[in-house]
Each structure stands twice: as structure tokens, then as C-alpha cells.
Short mmCIF file of C-alpha atoms and ligand atoms in Angstrom, two decimals:
data_model
loop_
_atom_site.label_atom_id
_atom_site.label_comp_id
_atom_site.label_asym_id
_atom_site.label_seq_id
_atom_site.Cartn_x
_atom_site.Cartn_y
_atom_site.Cartn_z
CA MET A 670 62.36 92.50 67.92
CA THR A 671 60.67 95.66 66.77
CA ASN A 672 57.12 96.60 67.54
CA THR A 673 55.66 99.34 65.42
CA TYR A 674 52.23 99.41 66.96
CA TYR A 675 51.11 102.06 69.41
CA PRO A 676 47.70 102.51 70.96
CA GLU A 677 45.44 105.36 70.01
CA ALA A 678 47.42 105.66 66.78
CA LYS A 679 44.76 107.92 65.37
CA LEU A 680 45.50 110.51 68.03
CA ASP A 681 48.36 112.96 67.66
CA ARG A 682 48.48 113.38 71.37
CA CYS A 683 47.57 110.88 74.03
CA TRP A 684 48.61 111.90 77.52
CA TRP A 685 49.00 108.47 79.07
CA ARG A 686 50.91 107.07 76.09
CA ASP A 687 53.21 110.02 75.42
CA GLY A 688 53.86 111.47 78.84
CA VAL A 689 55.38 110.59 82.18
CA VAL A 690 53.22 109.74 85.20
CA TYR A 691 54.40 110.95 88.62
CA GLN A 692 53.18 109.03 91.66
CA ILE A 693 52.48 111.04 94.79
CA TYR A 694 52.09 109.44 98.18
CA PRO A 695 49.83 112.18 99.59
CA ARG A 696 50.82 111.68 103.24
CA SER A 697 54.41 112.49 102.39
CA PHE A 698 54.45 115.09 99.64
CA ALA A 699 53.62 118.49 101.14
CA ASP A 700 51.78 119.46 104.31
CA SER A 701 49.88 122.77 104.11
CA ASN A 702 48.36 122.86 107.60
CA GLY A 703 51.15 121.76 109.91
CA ASP A 704 49.58 118.53 111.15
CA GLY A 705 52.59 116.56 109.94
CA ILE A 706 50.62 114.80 107.19
CA GLY A 707 50.72 115.86 103.56
CA ASP A 708 47.45 117.06 102.01
CA LEU A 709 45.70 118.17 98.83
CA LYS A 710 46.41 121.87 99.36
CA GLY A 711 50.05 120.91 99.76
CA ILE A 712 49.93 119.13 96.40
CA ILE A 713 48.22 122.12 94.77
CA ALA A 714 51.04 124.34 96.02
CA LYS A 715 53.54 122.09 94.27
CA LEU A 716 51.83 121.88 90.89
CA ASP A 717 54.14 124.49 89.43
CA TYR A 718 57.06 122.34 90.51
CA LEU A 719 55.51 119.35 88.72
CA ALA A 720 54.71 121.39 85.62
CA ASP A 721 58.33 122.53 85.56
CA LEU A 722 59.48 118.92 85.79
CA GLY A 723 57.27 118.25 82.80
CA VAL A 724 55.09 115.38 83.96
CA ALA A 725 51.87 114.64 82.09
CA ALA A 726 49.95 113.24 85.02
CA ILE A 727 50.01 112.68 88.74
CA TRP A 728 48.75 109.50 90.37
CA LEU A 729 47.67 109.98 93.96
CA SER A 730 47.86 107.02 96.31
CA PRO A 731 44.43 106.74 98.01
CA ILE A 732 42.88 109.93 99.34
CA ASN A 733 39.64 108.35 100.59
CA PRO A 734 38.78 108.32 104.30
CA SER A 735 40.82 105.61 105.96
CA PRO A 736 41.75 104.56 109.50
CA ASP A 737 45.21 103.84 108.06
CA ARG A 738 45.66 100.25 109.13
CA ASP A 739 47.31 99.94 105.74
CA PHE A 740 47.90 103.65 105.22
CA GLY A 741 45.04 104.53 102.89
CA TYR A 742 44.68 101.11 101.28
CA ASP A 743 41.88 100.39 103.77
CA VAL A 744 39.06 102.62 102.58
CA ALA A 745 36.10 103.61 104.75
CA ASP A 746 34.21 105.64 102.11
CA TYR A 747 34.81 105.35 98.35
CA LEU A 748 33.10 108.61 97.53
CA GLY A 749 34.83 110.88 100.01
CA VAL A 750 38.12 112.58 100.76
CA ASP A 751 39.80 111.93 104.09
CA PRO A 752 39.68 115.12 106.21
CA LYS A 753 43.40 114.75 106.87
CA TYR A 754 43.91 115.39 103.15
CA GLY A 755 41.22 118.07 102.81
CA THR A 756 37.74 118.15 101.31
CA LEU A 757 36.01 117.17 98.10
CA ASP A 758 36.17 120.85 97.17
CA ASP A 759 39.92 120.78 97.64
CA TYR A 760 40.03 117.82 95.29
CA LYS A 761 37.97 119.70 92.70
CA GLU A 762 40.35 122.61 93.05
CA LEU A 763 43.29 120.26 92.58
CA LEU A 764 41.69 118.97 89.37
CA ARG A 765 41.07 122.49 88.14
CA GLN A 766 44.58 123.68 88.88
CA ALA A 767 46.25 120.55 87.53
CA HIS A 768 44.25 120.74 84.30
CA ALA A 769 45.13 124.42 83.93
CA ARG A 770 48.76 123.24 83.81
CA ASP A 771 47.99 120.40 81.41
CA ILE A 772 48.54 117.81 84.14
CA ARG A 773 46.08 114.90 84.37
CA VAL A 774 45.02 113.33 87.67
CA ILE A 775 44.89 109.59 88.33
CA LEU A 776 43.23 108.26 91.47
CA ASP A 777 44.03 105.02 93.23
CA LEU A 778 40.95 102.82 93.70
CA VAL A 779 41.17 100.07 96.28
CA LEU A 780 38.19 97.92 95.38
CA ASN A 781 39.22 94.45 96.54
CA HIS A 782 38.54 95.23 100.17
CA THR A 783 37.13 97.93 102.42
CA SER A 784 38.24 98.97 105.83
CA THR A 785 36.38 97.14 108.58
CA ASP A 786 35.33 100.68 109.60
CA HIS A 787 33.36 101.05 106.36
CA PRO A 788 29.62 101.38 107.14
CA TRP A 789 28.95 98.39 104.83
CA PHE A 790 31.15 96.16 106.94
CA ILE A 791 29.84 97.53 110.22
CA ALA A 792 26.32 96.57 109.09
CA SER A 793 27.44 93.32 107.46
CA LYS A 794 29.06 91.90 110.57
CA GLU A 795 25.95 92.44 112.71
CA SER A 796 23.80 89.62 111.35
CA ARG A 797 23.25 87.18 108.49
CA ASP A 798 20.16 89.00 107.27
CA ASN A 799 20.71 92.69 106.80
CA PRO A 800 20.98 94.66 103.54
CA TYR A 801 24.78 94.36 103.64
CA SER A 802 25.10 90.81 104.92
CA ASP A 803 26.36 89.51 101.56
CA PHE A 804 28.70 92.39 100.80
CA TYR A 805 31.71 90.44 102.07
CA LEU A 806 33.01 86.86 101.92
CA TRP A 807 31.35 85.25 104.93
CA ARG A 808 31.59 81.50 105.53
CA ASP A 809 30.82 79.01 108.27
CA GLY A 810 33.74 77.19 109.85
CA LYS A 811 34.30 73.55 108.95
CA ASN A 812 34.07 71.30 112.01
CA GLY A 813 35.70 73.88 114.23
CA ALA A 814 38.32 74.78 111.62
CA LYS A 815 38.60 77.68 109.18
CA PRO A 816 36.34 77.56 106.07
CA ASN A 817 39.29 76.71 103.81
CA ASN A 818 43.07 77.20 103.60
CA TRP A 819 43.12 80.68 102.04
CA LEU A 820 45.73 82.98 103.51
CA SER A 821 46.40 86.61 104.20
CA CYS A 822 49.61 87.81 102.58
CA PHE A 823 50.11 90.40 105.33
CA ASP A 824 49.60 90.04 109.03
CA GLN A 825 48.58 86.61 110.33
CA ALA A 826 48.90 83.65 108.04
CA THR A 827 45.21 82.74 107.92
CA GLY A 828 42.93 84.94 105.89
CA TRP A 829 39.85 84.10 107.98
CA GLU A 830 38.66 86.12 110.95
CA TYR A 831 35.82 84.96 113.22
CA VAL A 832 32.96 87.29 114.19
CA PRO A 833 30.85 85.95 117.08
CA ALA A 834 27.77 88.07 116.23
CA ARG A 835 27.39 86.17 112.95
CA GLY A 836 29.02 82.96 114.12
CA GLN A 837 30.99 83.11 110.85
CA TYR A 838 34.34 84.01 109.40
CA TYR A 839 35.10 86.75 106.87
CA PHE A 840 37.99 86.58 104.44
CA HIS A 841 40.75 89.19 104.18
CA MET A 842 43.66 88.82 101.82
CA PHE A 843 45.60 91.64 103.48
CA VAL A 844 45.38 92.74 107.14
CA LYS A 845 42.32 91.72 109.09
CA GLU A 846 41.03 95.29 109.04
CA GLN A 847 40.78 95.01 105.22
CA ALA A 848 37.74 92.82 104.56
CA ASP A 849 37.46 91.45 101.02
CA LEU A 850 34.31 92.45 99.16
CA ASN A 851 32.00 89.92 97.58
CA TRP A 852 32.27 90.92 93.94
CA ARG A 853 29.79 88.19 92.98
CA ASN A 854 27.03 90.13 94.71
CA PRO A 855 25.40 92.29 91.98
CA LYS A 856 24.83 95.06 94.51
CA VAL A 857 28.54 95.21 95.30
CA TYR A 858 29.37 95.12 91.59
CA ALA A 859 27.01 98.01 90.93
CA GLU A 860 28.48 100.03 93.81
CA MET A 861 31.97 99.46 92.43
CA MET A 862 31.05 100.57 88.92
CA ASN A 863 29.47 103.60 90.46
CA VAL A 864 32.76 104.55 92.10
CA PHE A 865 34.27 104.96 88.61
CA ARG A 866 31.37 107.12 87.45
CA PHE A 867 31.45 109.31 90.54
CA TRP A 868 35.12 110.27 90.19
CA ALA A 869 35.07 110.40 86.39
CA ASP A 870 32.08 112.77 86.53
CA LEU A 871 34.19 115.15 88.62
CA GLY A 872 36.81 115.17 85.87
CA THR A 873 39.29 112.59 87.20
CA ASP A 874 41.37 111.51 84.22
CA GLY A 875 42.45 108.05 85.21
CA PHE A 876 42.44 105.27 87.77
CA ARG A 877 45.03 102.93 89.18
CA LEU A 878 43.36 99.74 90.36
CA ASP A 879 44.79 98.21 93.47
CA VAL A 880 45.32 94.41 93.17
CA PHE A 881 42.47 94.20 90.67
CA ASN A 882 43.08 90.59 89.71
CA VAL A 883 42.12 89.31 93.17
CA TRP A 884 38.66 90.91 93.22
CA PHE A 885 36.88 87.65 92.46
CA LYS A 886 37.37 84.45 94.47
CA ASP A 887 36.32 80.92 93.66
CA GLU A 888 32.54 80.57 93.87
CA SER A 889 32.67 77.35 95.89
CA PHE A 890 35.59 78.44 98.06
CA ARG A 891 37.88 75.54 97.16
CA SER A 892 41.18 75.37 99.04
CA ASN A 893 44.38 76.20 97.16
CA PRO A 894 46.90 73.47 96.39
CA PHE A 895 50.21 73.41 98.24
CA LYS A 896 53.59 74.50 96.85
CA ILE A 897 57.05 75.18 98.29
CA GLY A 898 57.62 78.86 99.14
CA ASP A 899 59.79 81.27 101.13
CA TYR A 900 59.42 83.06 104.49
CA ILE A 901 55.96 84.36 103.55
CA PRO A 902 53.28 81.71 104.28
CA PHE A 903 51.22 83.07 101.35
CA HIS A 904 53.90 81.82 98.98
CA TRP A 905 53.33 78.21 100.06
CA GLN A 906 50.20 77.89 97.95
CA LYS A 907 49.32 77.92 94.28
CA HIS A 908 46.79 80.71 94.17
CA VAL A 909 44.43 79.09 91.71
CA HIS A 910 41.23 79.77 93.63
CA ASP A 911 41.77 83.21 95.12
CA ILE A 912 43.54 85.09 92.28
CA ASP A 913 42.80 85.55 88.54
CA GLN A 914 39.32 84.09 88.45
CA PRO A 915 37.65 84.15 84.99
CA GLU A 916 34.95 86.63 86.08
CA MET A 917 37.57 89.37 86.13
CA GLU A 918 37.63 89.47 82.35
CA LYS A 919 34.11 90.80 82.20
CA ALA A 920 34.83 93.32 84.94
CA VAL A 921 37.75 94.91 83.07
CA ARG A 922 35.55 95.22 79.98
CA ASP A 923 32.74 96.83 81.96
CA ILE A 924 35.15 99.32 83.49
CA ARG A 925 36.54 100.17 80.07
CA GLU A 926 33.07 100.66 78.68
CA ILE A 927 32.23 103.10 81.44
CA LEU A 928 35.43 105.07 80.94
CA ASP A 929 35.07 105.12 77.17
CA GLY A 930 31.93 107.13 77.79
CA TYR A 931 34.16 110.03 78.86
CA PRO A 932 36.84 111.73 76.78
CA GLU A 933 40.49 110.66 77.19
CA ARG A 934 40.21 108.54 80.33
CA TYR A 935 42.71 105.89 81.37
CA VAL A 936 42.84 102.90 83.66
CA VAL A 937 45.91 100.96 84.72
CA GLY A 938 45.78 97.83 86.83
CA GLU A 939 48.14 96.83 89.59
CA THR A 940 48.58 93.17 88.76
CA PHE A 941 49.04 91.01 91.81
CA TYR A 942 51.84 88.56 90.96
CA PRO A 943 52.28 89.95 87.45
CA GLU A 944 53.03 87.53 84.64
CA PRO A 945 52.96 88.06 80.89
CA TRP A 946 49.74 86.11 80.37
CA LYS A 947 48.01 88.27 82.95
CA LEU A 948 48.96 91.48 81.19
CA ARG A 949 47.56 89.99 77.98
CA ARG A 950 44.41 88.79 79.63
CA TYR A 951 43.53 92.05 81.32
CA SER A 952 44.79 94.86 79.11
CA GLY A 953 44.09 95.80 75.54
CA GLU A 954 41.74 97.70 73.30
CA ASP A 955 38.51 96.91 75.16
CA LYS A 956 40.05 96.18 78.57
CA LEU A 957 42.43 98.11 80.84
CA HIS A 958 44.73 100.49 78.97
CA ALA A 959 47.68 98.95 80.77
CA ALA A 960 48.63 96.63 83.61
CA PHE A 961 51.76 97.02 85.69
CA ASP A 962 54.73 94.75 85.59
CA PHE A 963 57.22 95.39 88.40
CA ASP A 964 60.32 93.63 87.10
CA PHE A 965 62.43 96.82 87.12
CA THR A 966 61.80 97.25 90.85
CA HIS A 967 63.91 94.22 91.65
CA CYS A 968 66.37 94.20 88.76
CA LYS A 969 70.07 94.33 89.53
CA HIS A 970 72.28 97.06 88.03
CA ASP A 971 73.27 95.03 85.01
CA PRO A 972 72.53 95.75 81.34
CA GLU A 973 71.71 92.16 80.46
CA ALA A 974 69.27 91.84 83.35
CA PHE A 975 67.44 94.92 82.05
CA ARG A 976 67.64 93.73 78.45
CA LYS A 977 65.95 90.49 79.47
CA ILE A 978 63.04 92.41 80.94
CA ILE A 979 62.79 94.72 77.94
CA ARG A 980 62.83 91.76 75.53
CA LYS A 981 60.14 90.03 77.53
CA THR A 982 58.05 93.20 77.73
CA GLU A 983 58.29 93.92 74.01
CA GLU A 984 57.49 90.35 73.13
CA ASN A 985 54.56 90.27 75.44
CA ALA A 986 53.19 93.64 74.35
CA GLY A 987 53.42 92.53 70.73
CA ASP A 988 51.30 94.71 68.54
CA ARG A 989 48.41 94.86 70.98
CA LEU A 990 49.48 96.16 74.36
CA TRP A 991 51.14 99.24 75.74
CA PRO A 992 53.85 98.58 78.36
CA THR A 993 54.57 100.47 81.56
CA TYR A 994 57.96 100.86 83.22
CA VAL A 995 58.30 101.37 86.96
CA SER A 996 61.47 101.60 89.08
CA ASN A 997 59.84 102.84 92.26
CA ASN A 998 56.56 102.94 94.10
CA HIS A 999 55.21 103.01 97.64
CA ASP A 1000 55.79 99.27 98.12
CA VAL A 1001 59.47 98.83 97.26
CA ARG A 1002 62.89 99.93 98.45
CA ARG A 1003 63.85 103.15 96.66
CA SER A 1004 65.96 102.69 93.53
CA ALA A 1005 68.45 105.32 94.72
CA SER A 1006 69.33 103.00 97.60
CA ARG A 1007 69.22 99.91 95.42
CA TYR A 1008 71.57 101.30 92.78
CA ALA A 1009 73.77 103.95 94.45
CA SER A 1010 76.01 103.03 97.34
CA ASP A 1011 77.01 106.60 98.23
CA GLU A 1012 75.82 110.13 97.47
CA ASP A 1013 76.94 110.00 93.85
CA ASP A 1014 73.94 110.23 91.48
CA GLU A 1015 75.55 109.46 88.10
CA ARG A 1016 74.35 105.85 88.10
CA LEU A 1017 70.84 107.04 88.78
CA LYS A 1018 70.93 109.10 85.58
CA ILE A 1019 71.38 105.88 83.63
CA HIS A 1020 68.21 104.56 85.22
CA ALA A 1021 66.35 107.82 84.59
CA ALA A 1022 67.15 107.74 80.86
CA LEU A 1023 66.21 104.08 80.72
CA VAL A 1024 62.78 104.36 82.31
CA ILE A 1025 61.82 107.59 80.54
CA LEU A 1026 62.98 106.83 77.01
CA LEU A 1027 61.77 103.25 76.60
CA ARG A 1028 58.63 102.34 74.62
CA GLY A 1029 55.87 102.43 77.21
CA THR A 1030 54.52 104.72 79.91
CA PRO A 1031 57.17 105.66 82.48
CA TYR A 1032 56.05 105.95 86.09
CA ILE A 1033 58.24 107.88 88.47
CA TYR A 1034 57.71 108.12 92.22
CA TYR A 1035 57.92 111.35 94.24
CA GLY A 1036 61.51 112.06 95.26
CA GLU A 1037 62.95 109.73 92.62
CA GLU A 1038 63.97 112.80 90.64
CA ILE A 1039 66.18 114.00 93.49
CA GLY A 1040 67.55 110.55 94.24
CA GLN A 1041 65.80 110.37 97.57
CA ARG A 1042 67.27 107.47 99.51
CA GLU A 1043 65.41 104.89 101.57
CA THR A 1044 65.15 105.94 105.22
CA ASN A 1045 66.24 103.50 107.85
CA VAL A 1046 63.29 103.13 110.22
CA PRO A 1047 64.15 101.36 113.49
CA ARG A 1048 61.93 98.44 114.47
CA ALA A 1049 60.33 100.34 117.36
CA LYS A 1050 59.13 103.04 114.97
CA LEU A 1051 57.73 100.80 112.23
CA MET A 1052 54.16 101.62 111.25
CA ASP A 1053 53.71 99.50 108.14
CA PRO A 1054 51.95 96.19 108.92
CA VAL A 1055 54.27 94.38 106.51
CA GLY A 1056 57.40 95.55 108.33
CA LYS A 1057 55.90 94.77 111.72
CA ARG A 1058 54.96 91.27 110.64
CA PHE A 1059 58.07 90.24 108.70
CA TRP A 1060 60.91 92.20 110.36
CA PRO A 1061 63.89 91.69 110.06
CA ILE A 1062 63.66 89.72 106.79
CA ASN A 1063 61.42 92.41 105.36
CA LYS A 1064 61.68 95.78 107.09
CA GLY A 1065 58.51 97.05 105.48
CA ARG A 1066 57.58 100.07 103.45
CA ASP A 1067 57.93 103.03 105.80
CA GLY A 1068 61.41 103.70 104.45
CA CYS A 1069 60.22 104.44 100.90
CA ARG A 1070 57.39 106.66 102.14
CA ALA A 1071 59.44 109.34 103.91
CA PRO A 1072 58.59 113.03 103.52
CA MET A 1073 59.64 114.70 100.29
CA GLN A 1074 62.87 116.67 100.66
CA TRP A 1075 62.06 120.16 99.42
CA ASN A 1076 64.79 122.21 101.08
CA ASN A 1077 67.26 122.30 103.98
CA GLN A 1078 64.88 124.14 106.31
CA THR A 1079 62.73 122.75 109.13
CA ASN A 1080 61.53 119.23 108.29
CA ALA A 1081 62.95 119.53 104.79
CA GLY A 1082 60.23 122.06 103.93
CA PHE A 1083 57.66 119.27 104.11
CA SER A 1084 55.77 120.44 107.20
CA ASN A 1085 55.81 122.97 110.03
CA GLY A 1086 54.56 120.28 112.38
CA THR A 1087 56.04 116.96 113.35
CA PRO A 1088 56.19 114.74 110.25
CA TRP A 1089 54.23 111.49 110.53
CA ASN A 1090 57.24 109.50 109.28
CA ALA A 1091 60.98 109.95 109.74
CA LEU A 1092 62.87 112.23 107.35
CA HIS A 1093 66.01 111.02 105.68
CA PRO A 1094 68.89 112.76 107.50
CA ASP A 1095 70.57 113.71 104.22
CA TYR A 1096 67.84 116.27 103.44
CA GLU A 1097 70.14 119.09 104.48
CA THR A 1098 72.17 118.55 101.32
CA ARG A 1099 69.86 116.46 99.15
CA ASN A 1100 66.75 118.46 98.40
CA VAL A 1101 64.83 120.13 95.58
CA SER A 1102 66.13 123.65 96.29
CA ALA A 1103 69.73 122.52 96.14
CA MET A 1104 69.21 120.73 92.84
CA ILE A 1105 66.69 122.66 90.84
CA HIS A 1106 69.06 125.33 89.52
CA ASP A 1107 72.09 123.09 89.20
CA PRO A 1108 72.28 121.95 85.57
CA ARG A 1109 74.33 118.88 86.57
CA SER A 1110 71.93 117.65 89.23
CA LEU A 1111 69.88 114.49 89.00
CA ARG A 1112 66.73 116.58 89.10
CA SER A 1113 67.89 118.58 86.06
CA PHE A 1114 68.67 115.33 84.27
CA TYR A 1115 65.18 113.95 84.95
CA LYS A 1116 63.72 117.18 83.62
CA ARG A 1117 65.89 116.94 80.51
CA MET A 1118 64.85 113.33 79.84
CA ILE A 1119 61.19 114.19 80.32
CA SER A 1120 61.57 117.14 77.96
CA LEU A 1121 63.09 114.87 75.30
CA ARG A 1122 60.12 112.57 75.60
CA ARG A 1123 57.75 115.53 75.33
CA GLN A 1124 59.55 117.01 72.36
CA TYR A 1125 60.18 114.00 70.14
CA ARG A 1126 57.46 111.71 68.82
CA VAL A 1127 60.14 109.09 68.32
CA PHE A 1128 60.39 108.67 72.11
CA GLN A 1129 56.64 108.66 72.56
CA VAL A 1130 55.55 106.17 69.96
CA GLY A 1131 58.63 105.01 68.07
CA SER A 1132 59.43 101.33 67.75
CA LEU A 1133 62.17 99.93 69.96
CA SER A 1134 65.09 97.65 69.18
CA LEU A 1135 67.95 96.59 71.39
CA LEU A 1136 71.43 96.96 69.89
CA ASP A 1137 74.85 95.50 70.70
CA GLU A 1138 73.07 92.89 72.80
CA ARG A 1139 76.20 91.13 74.00
CA ASN A 1140 77.77 94.20 75.55
CA ASN A 1141 78.27 93.55 79.27
CA SER A 1142 78.67 97.20 80.17
CA VAL A 1143 76.43 99.20 77.90
CA LEU A 1144 72.72 98.89 77.27
CA THR A 1145 71.88 100.44 73.90
CA PHE A 1146 68.53 100.80 72.27
CA LYS A 1147 67.20 102.46 69.16
CA ARG A 1148 63.84 104.13 68.74
CA GLU A 1149 62.45 104.80 65.26
CA PHE A 1150 59.49 106.73 64.02
CA SER A 1151 58.57 108.20 60.70
CA GLY A 1152 62.10 108.33 59.31
CA ARG A 1153 63.75 109.54 62.52
CA SER A 1154 66.06 107.33 64.61
CA ALA A 1155 67.19 107.99 68.15
CA TYR A 1156 69.81 106.03 70.08
CA VAL A 1157 70.07 105.69 73.85
CA LEU A 1158 73.44 104.42 75.12
CA LEU A 1159 73.75 103.69 78.84
CA ASN A 1160 77.05 102.68 80.36
CA PHE A 1161 76.21 100.67 83.47
CA SER A 1162 79.88 100.30 84.34
CA ALA A 1163 82.04 102.80 86.26
CA ASP A 1164 84.77 102.31 83.62
CA PRO A 1165 84.85 103.62 80.06
CA ALA A 1166 83.20 101.30 77.55
CA ALA A 1167 82.85 101.20 73.77
CA VAL A 1168 79.75 100.56 71.68
CA SER A 1169 79.40 100.06 67.98
CA ILE A 1170 76.20 101.11 66.33
CA PRO A 1171 75.60 100.02 62.76
CA GLY A 1172 75.24 103.04 60.52
CA VAL A 1173 76.48 105.55 63.10
CA THR A 1174 79.89 107.00 62.17
CA PRO A 1175 81.88 110.09 63.13
CA GLU A 1176 80.32 111.73 60.06
CA SER A 1177 76.72 111.04 61.14
CA GLU A 1178 74.74 114.17 61.79
CA PHE A 1179 72.34 114.50 64.67
CA GLU A 1180 69.62 116.91 65.57
CA GLU A 1181 70.70 116.75 69.20
CA LYS A 1182 73.20 114.97 71.40
CA VAL A 1183 72.41 114.89 75.10
CA SER A 1184 74.48 113.46 77.95
CA ASN A 1185 75.20 113.68 81.66
CA MET A 1186 78.88 114.10 80.70
CA ALA A 1187 80.96 115.54 77.88
CA ILE A 1188 79.68 114.21 74.56
CA ALA A 1189 81.44 110.94 73.77
CA GLU A 1190 84.05 110.52 71.02
CA PHE A 1191 84.64 107.76 68.47
CA ASN A 1192 87.75 105.58 68.70
CA ALA A 1193 89.87 104.50 65.73
CA GLY A 1194 87.71 101.39 65.34
CA GLY A 1195 84.59 103.49 64.74
CA GLU A 1196 83.12 102.73 68.16
CA ILE A 1197 81.63 105.32 70.48
CA VAL A 1198 83.56 105.46 73.75
CA LEU A 1199 81.46 106.27 76.77
CA MET A 1200 82.84 107.36 80.12
CA GLY A 1201 81.94 105.38 83.23
CA ASN A 1202 78.25 105.89 84.13
CA GLN A 1203 77.63 107.89 81.02
CA ALA A 1204 74.20 108.16 79.41
CA LEU A 1205 74.30 109.39 75.82
CA ILE A 1206 71.25 110.13 73.72
CA LEU A 1207 71.67 110.75 70.00
CA ILE A 1208 68.64 112.05 68.17
CA GLY A 1209 68.79 111.74 64.41
CA LYS A 1210 67.55 114.38 62.03
C1 NOJ B 2593 48.81 96.91 96.86
C2 NOJ B 2593 49.25 98.26 97.31
O1 NOJ B 2593 50.20 98.78 96.41
C3 NOJ B 2593 49.79 98.11 98.71
O2 NOJ B 2593 50.38 99.28 99.17
C4 NOJ B 2593 48.66 97.67 99.61
O3 NOJ B 2593 49.18 97.41 100.89
C5 NOJ B 2593 47.98 96.40 99.09
N1 NOJ B 2593 47.73 96.48 97.69
C6 NOJ B 2593 46.68 96.16 99.78
O4 NOJ B 2593 45.72 97.11 99.37
#
């Protein structure tokens, strides 16, 4: 199938459609003051590095004040910056310096729940009649039992926590220190909309919405029906009353209306339990610009498995939506450890070309460009509530949040103090300094792919079609725009493999041919023969 639509078609340039977004986990990127925790000044110091890589935007995982029960995803003040990351002035400086380098800034907004340290919750839990008493989901117990069967997906199974001062329970879908807000309360709704205005007024270019589709819960608090699940109790229910409530459709429109009042703003939703119908329901012209789908993060290294996802994504996007592609984030095992079994990075170049040259916004995660591996965090050192709760079946997310590996010096150049999280021991050889000037490094390949996307409209907005769809080794796709065709050939196998592309012959002329290996040759049968793990990009004239 071939989609020819692209959003904002009237615009020659559209940063979130054309460019690559780079996710930074602020705790782990660069520490400027030696306290072992990354900070905003550290990020500012690395903006030249990011500009050199060629990214269009950075997305910062939450920088708001947080007691870190869920490492920033438990916010104690929506309008502030956590002192461990710096000040609001530092943030303004980050915006100024990023914009000077043509880099946009996306903030992570965690609006489903606040920290139980948030002043609203501290007031709310005191009594049933204070100005904040209805800011959260408070319910009476039912004959000595919990108000209903809703669950927490982290931590304890039940989502209800009893507070003696009120003689009531509050609901939390994540850890008990993350109390879910009552989005049906107009005062809460107004506060939430205000959060967008506050940060947009400062010049923030975009927002990533944490689990946005769980903001509303069933008005009459009906219990969820039962279903068979896995080791996570949360998966033993059909989440018909605590996820995807109809009221969310108005909320995404209201958010879009606010952001459309500012030039060139963007909002992407983190869909909880993403499914095609959810992306259609929540994103589009007058809704979110995009909603994440995480299928790549658990896809095996197999061309057909990826083709399936791409087909589904294209079909779902149709001529209305703009896809996103994500191989890594702060919640999943790093792709370098999923796809490479040793220190060889060639396979990872296949994945880099795939994510960056598809039709949709590519998201890359700090360290992905140097093939940073997952760290192995022993049980005694786990900090992530998910790892603590579900170890050993799920070892949690500390391992994908390790400090960035800048060089082979003390603490990988991340910090002069003791890093908050364990470094990967391979930093002495695997680091930015070792790779940045090596034209064959993974980092150089990422930069090259990003530069192709920046240079050629065909990669930004061109239509996409899969070719040679029965090939078990090679994933091939074609992009087309305004008379130009580009072909991306990715050999997933370690052995040589041949591909035939209709219309492409030894006589075909190309504007550019780019590869991680020597440019491939044709065989006598007119097929292109790729070496094992070769990525080949042919850009037509
Ligand atoms: C999704 C975030 O990506 C994750 O890191 C967080 O723990 C939960 N939402 C709760 O906010």
C-alpha cells in the first residue's frame, strides 16, 4: 500500500514531521555539578553534540520536582523545575540555546497522577471538605472491601490505598505514591490545561503526554470484567472502565486548540496499551499530532516481523495520521542488547536505517547512536519500582537508564561525582569520543542516516511501499516524492542475500548510494547482492 498524504502539506518545513526526535533521560545524560545526577546545564553543554548529530528536537523525560518514587513520573509541582536538574532560568537558557541551534524542545507531561507529595494531594487527604478534596479519585470502601476491583499495574496489585484521616481510599494506577487525578473535576481540568499554557508561553515546542488515555475513569466506578492474563495481575482484567473513556476525545481536542494558538507546536501521546483504533481515535488534524505505537520495541530481528508492523502502521495511518517509530525509550530493554549478541554494531546499522528512513517521525533514545547496551543491575541495587516488584521475571528499567557513555575517563565523562545508576562496564571502549571521528562507527552511521533524512524531501514526506515482500533476509522499501524514488535495502541476515527491484538495473543512475559496507553489485540475474548485515540506500535522481 502507498500513502501519499502527509500532514502540514502546505508547509515546506515542519520540524516534527521532517526531523528526528532525540529522547533524553535527564538524570543520565550529563551532570554539570558533580552530584551524580544529570542536569539541564549538562544538557546545554551537549547541545553542540546533538546539533552535530543532526536531530530536530529533544524530548526531556520529566524535569518537574519529584521525590522520584517513579523517577520523575511522580510530579510534585507541574510548573517548576526540580532543583536537582537546575532552575526555571536554566530551562529558559536551554530553550534559548537549543533554538539557536535549530533544535526544538519537547517536555514530558505526567498529568494522569501527581506525587503524593504534591501540595494538592497533601491538602486533599486531610479531609472530605477542603478546596482540594475532589482533586483525586476518593471512594468509600464497600462493606469493608475496596471500592471496586481496579488495579495498579506497578507495585501492589490493588489500586486502592486507604487514608484514615478521610476514612476513604484513593486510586493509583501506578505506585501508591502516584495518586490519580480526578479529571472530571473542572478545577483539575482547568489546572491541567494551564500546564500546557505555562510551558508553551515560555517557548516549549512540544509535549509528550504520559499515559494520556487513562486520564479519565468511569464516572460510576464500575469494576472491570475478568480476563486471563500473565504474571502481571493488571493483565487479568479487561480495562473497559479505567482506560480509554469517551471523555478523553474532548480533552485531546482542547489541548490541540490551546497549542494551535502558538506557532509550530506539537503534542504526541504515549498510548497506554496502544492499538490501531486508539491511534485513530486520539490523533489527527484537530487532535494530538501523533500517538506512539511501541511495536518496534518488542519486534524480533526478522524482516517479515518488521514488515508486518510497517504494513499495519501504514494501513492504520491511512491518509489521515502521521506515524511514529520507536526502537528504544526509558521503559524498555535497549535495542543494542536485544539485537546484538556481542560488540559488533553492524546489525544495529540496519535498525538505524529502518527507524530513520521510514515514513513517520523517528524517535531515538540517548545512547542508541553509540549502541549503548543494557546494564545488568543486580537485584540488591534495583531502584525502579517495576524491577523491585516483578524481579526476576521483569528486571525493571534501571538497565536502560544508565549514564550516557561520553568517553573513557572517570565515570564515562558523565559525572565527577558518584553516578546515581551503574555505568555499563564497556564504556572504556564504547563511548562517544571513540566513535565520533571514526567514519565506520555506529554513531557516524546514525549521523549519516539523519543527514539523509534532513537533505531529501523524499525521506521526510515521500510515500512508502514495501518491495520484495517474500524475501526472508532482506527488508526493502521504496520512498517516492515528486518524481524522485529512493530505495532502502536492509539485509537482516549475516549471509549475503539478493534482492530484485523492479526498474532498478545495473544501468540505473543514482544521485547517491550510501551503505555501511562497499556498495553492492548486481549478479547475472539482475539482482542486487548485499553482504551480510548490509544496509544500502539508493537515492534516485
Ligand atoms: C509511562 C512512563 O513511560 C513510565 O516510565 C512511567 O513509569 C509510567 N508512565 C507512569 O507514569
